[in-house]
Short mmCIF file of C-alpha atoms in Angstrom, two decimals:
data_model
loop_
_atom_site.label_atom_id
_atom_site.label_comp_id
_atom_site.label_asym_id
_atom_site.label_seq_id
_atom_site.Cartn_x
_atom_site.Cartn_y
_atom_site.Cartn_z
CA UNK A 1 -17.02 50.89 -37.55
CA UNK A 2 -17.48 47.01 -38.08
CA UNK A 3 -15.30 43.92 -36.35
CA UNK A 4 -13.61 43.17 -39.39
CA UNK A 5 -11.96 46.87 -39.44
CA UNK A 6 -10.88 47.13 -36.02
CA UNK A 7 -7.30 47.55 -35.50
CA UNK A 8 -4.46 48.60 -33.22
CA UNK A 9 -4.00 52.01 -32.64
CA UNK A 10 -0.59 52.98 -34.29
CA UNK A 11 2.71 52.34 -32.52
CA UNK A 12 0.44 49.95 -30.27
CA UNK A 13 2.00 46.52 -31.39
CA UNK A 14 5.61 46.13 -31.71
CA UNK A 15 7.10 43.33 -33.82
CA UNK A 16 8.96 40.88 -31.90
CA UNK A 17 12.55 40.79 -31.03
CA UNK A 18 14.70 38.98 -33.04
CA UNK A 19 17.93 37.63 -31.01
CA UNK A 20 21.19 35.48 -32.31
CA UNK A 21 21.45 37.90 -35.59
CA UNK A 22 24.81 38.94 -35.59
CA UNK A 23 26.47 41.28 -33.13
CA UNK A 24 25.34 44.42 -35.39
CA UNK A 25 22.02 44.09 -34.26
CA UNK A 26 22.50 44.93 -30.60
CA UNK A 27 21.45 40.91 -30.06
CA UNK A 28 23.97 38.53 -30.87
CA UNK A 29 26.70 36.94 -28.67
CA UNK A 30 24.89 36.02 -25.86
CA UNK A 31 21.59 36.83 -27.03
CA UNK A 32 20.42 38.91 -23.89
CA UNK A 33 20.99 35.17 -21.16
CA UNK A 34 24.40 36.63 -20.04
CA UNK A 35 26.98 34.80 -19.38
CA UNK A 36 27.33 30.93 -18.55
CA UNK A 37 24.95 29.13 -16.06
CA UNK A 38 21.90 27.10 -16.26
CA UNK A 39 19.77 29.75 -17.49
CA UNK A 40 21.89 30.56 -20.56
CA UNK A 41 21.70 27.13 -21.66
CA UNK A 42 19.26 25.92 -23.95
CA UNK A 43 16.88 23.40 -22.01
CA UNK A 44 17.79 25.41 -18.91
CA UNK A 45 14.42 26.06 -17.40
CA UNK A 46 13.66 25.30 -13.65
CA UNK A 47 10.32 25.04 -12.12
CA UNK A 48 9.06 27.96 -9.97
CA UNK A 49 8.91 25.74 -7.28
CA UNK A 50 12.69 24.79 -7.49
CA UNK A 51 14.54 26.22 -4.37
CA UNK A 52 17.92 25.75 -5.63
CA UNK A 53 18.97 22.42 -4.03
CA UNK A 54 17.74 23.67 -0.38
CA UNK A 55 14.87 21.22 1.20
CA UNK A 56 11.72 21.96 -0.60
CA UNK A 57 9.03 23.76 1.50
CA UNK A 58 6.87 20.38 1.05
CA UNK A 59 9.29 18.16 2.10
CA UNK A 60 10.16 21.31 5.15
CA UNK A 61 6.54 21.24 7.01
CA UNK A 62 5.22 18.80 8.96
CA UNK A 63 2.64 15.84 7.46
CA UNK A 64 -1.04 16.42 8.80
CA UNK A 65 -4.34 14.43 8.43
CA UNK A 66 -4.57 10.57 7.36
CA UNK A 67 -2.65 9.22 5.07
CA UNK A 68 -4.20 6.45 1.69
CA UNK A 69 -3.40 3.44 3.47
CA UNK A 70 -4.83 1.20 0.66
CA UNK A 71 -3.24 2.14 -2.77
CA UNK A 72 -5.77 0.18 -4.84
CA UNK A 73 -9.70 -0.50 -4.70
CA UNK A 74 -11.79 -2.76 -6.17
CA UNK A 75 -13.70 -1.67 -9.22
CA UNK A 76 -17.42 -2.65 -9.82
CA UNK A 77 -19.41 -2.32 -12.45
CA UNK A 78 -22.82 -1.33 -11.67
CA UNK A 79 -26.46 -2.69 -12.34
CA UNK A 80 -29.47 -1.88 -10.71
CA UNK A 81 -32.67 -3.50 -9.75
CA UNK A 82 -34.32 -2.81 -12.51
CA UNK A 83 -32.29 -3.74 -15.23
CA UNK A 84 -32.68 -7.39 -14.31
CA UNK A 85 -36.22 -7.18 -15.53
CA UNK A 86 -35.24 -7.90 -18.88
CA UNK A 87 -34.41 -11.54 -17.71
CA UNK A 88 -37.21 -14.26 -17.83
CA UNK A 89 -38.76 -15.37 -15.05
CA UNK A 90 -36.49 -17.60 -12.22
CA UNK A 91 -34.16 -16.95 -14.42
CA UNK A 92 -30.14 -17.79 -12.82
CA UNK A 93 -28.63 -14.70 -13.50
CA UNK A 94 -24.95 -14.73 -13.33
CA UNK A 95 -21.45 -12.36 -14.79
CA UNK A 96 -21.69 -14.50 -17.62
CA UNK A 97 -25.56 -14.02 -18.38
CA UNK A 98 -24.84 -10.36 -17.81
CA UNK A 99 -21.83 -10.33 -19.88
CA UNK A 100 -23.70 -11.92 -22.62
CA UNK A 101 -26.77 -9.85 -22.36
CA UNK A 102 -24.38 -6.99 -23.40
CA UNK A 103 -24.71 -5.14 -19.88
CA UNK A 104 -21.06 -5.65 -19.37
CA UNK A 105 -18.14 -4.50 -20.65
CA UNK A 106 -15.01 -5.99 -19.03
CA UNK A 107 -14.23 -9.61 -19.01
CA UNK A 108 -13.55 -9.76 -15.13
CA UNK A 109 -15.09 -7.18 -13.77
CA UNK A 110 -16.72 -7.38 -10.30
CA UNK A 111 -20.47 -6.89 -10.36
CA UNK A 112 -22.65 -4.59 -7.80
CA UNK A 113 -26.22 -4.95 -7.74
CA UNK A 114 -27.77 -1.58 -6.65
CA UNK A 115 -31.47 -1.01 -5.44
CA UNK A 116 -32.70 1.56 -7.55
CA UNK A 117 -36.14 0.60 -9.38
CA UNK A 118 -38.31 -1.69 -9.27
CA UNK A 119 -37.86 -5.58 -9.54
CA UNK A 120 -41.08 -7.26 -11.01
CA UNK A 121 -39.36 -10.78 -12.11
CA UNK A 122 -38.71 -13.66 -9.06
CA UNK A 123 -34.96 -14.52 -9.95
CA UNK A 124 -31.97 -15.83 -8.66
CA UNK A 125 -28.74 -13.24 -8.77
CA UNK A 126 -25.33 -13.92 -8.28
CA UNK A 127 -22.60 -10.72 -8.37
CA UNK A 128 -19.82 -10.14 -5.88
CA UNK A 129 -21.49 -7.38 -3.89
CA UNK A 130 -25.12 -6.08 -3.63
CA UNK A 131 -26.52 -3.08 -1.72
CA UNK A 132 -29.01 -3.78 1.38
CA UNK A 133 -31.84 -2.07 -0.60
CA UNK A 134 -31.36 -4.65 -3.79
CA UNK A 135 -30.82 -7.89 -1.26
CA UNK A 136 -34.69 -6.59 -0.18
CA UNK A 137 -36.28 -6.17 -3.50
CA UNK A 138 -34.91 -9.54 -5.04
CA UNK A 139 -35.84 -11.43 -2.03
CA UNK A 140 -39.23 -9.74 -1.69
CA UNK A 141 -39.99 -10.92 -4.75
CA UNK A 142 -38.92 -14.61 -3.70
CA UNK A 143 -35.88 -14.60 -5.43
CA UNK A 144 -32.42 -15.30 -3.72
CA UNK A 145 -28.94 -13.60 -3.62
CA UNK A 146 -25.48 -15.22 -4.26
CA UNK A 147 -22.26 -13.11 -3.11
CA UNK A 148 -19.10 -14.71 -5.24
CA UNK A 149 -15.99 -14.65 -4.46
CA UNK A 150 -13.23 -12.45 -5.50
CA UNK A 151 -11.65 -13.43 -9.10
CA UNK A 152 -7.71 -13.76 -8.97
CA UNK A 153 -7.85 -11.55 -12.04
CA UNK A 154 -9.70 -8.91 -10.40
CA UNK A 155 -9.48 -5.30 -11.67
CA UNK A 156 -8.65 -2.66 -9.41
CA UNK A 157 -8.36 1.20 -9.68
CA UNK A 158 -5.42 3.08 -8.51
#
């Protein structure tokens, strides 16, 4: 016996019912829904969590634990430490540098410098947010840090 001569053992499938065919064929009328209501109609479905217009069991208990105060946060986009090698030495780098040197996407993004790597260059960074670990590697290597402000046309993620 191979896969390609397997089949069903005999009177194992049945072929599907066929409904609306006339009254003669034991499925016509009202095609097996009965009789009027919003299950005989066609669209009629209702969710399984429907509980016929009663107070659903969500709304029923009682709210627990802390609610999302703040509906949106600030999205960064990310570089670390060692990325910024590729700049030259006392180099300025700013969004714009960054943006230009391909290592950003958006046009307003907010930038976060993270720690990871090494820094070997001495430059001068400006982003709107760094991470304690990258504020000690660029200013270990005699460089300095510049927090921005906030953009008015700041992305944010829901």
């Amino acid at each position: 016996m191979k896969l390609n001569e397997l089949k069903p053992a005999p009177g194992a499938t049945r072929s599907r019912k066929r409904v609306g065919r006339g009254n003669a064929s034991g499925w016509g009328g009202t095609c097996g829904r009965g009789h009027k209501g919003q299950k005989s109609r066609s669209g009629g479905s209702i969710p399984a969590w429907f509980e016929g217009g009663q107070m659903p069991l969500v709304r029923r208990l009682p709210k627990r634990g802390p609610r999302r105060i703040a509906h949106k946060r600030l999205a960064y986009d990310v570089i670390n430490v060692e990325t910024l090698n590729l700049f030259e030495e006392a180099a300025v780098v700013s969004p714009q540098l960054l943006r230009e040197a391909g290592l950003i996407k958006r046009k307003n993004a907010l930038i976060k410098i993270l720690g990871d790597g090494e820094l070997e260059k001495q430059l001068s960074v400006q982003a709107h947010s760094f991470s304690k670990t990258a504020i000690e590697k660029i200013e270990s290597k005699g460089g300095t840090t510049e927090i921005l402000g906030l953009h008015p046309d700041v992305s944010t993620v829901d």
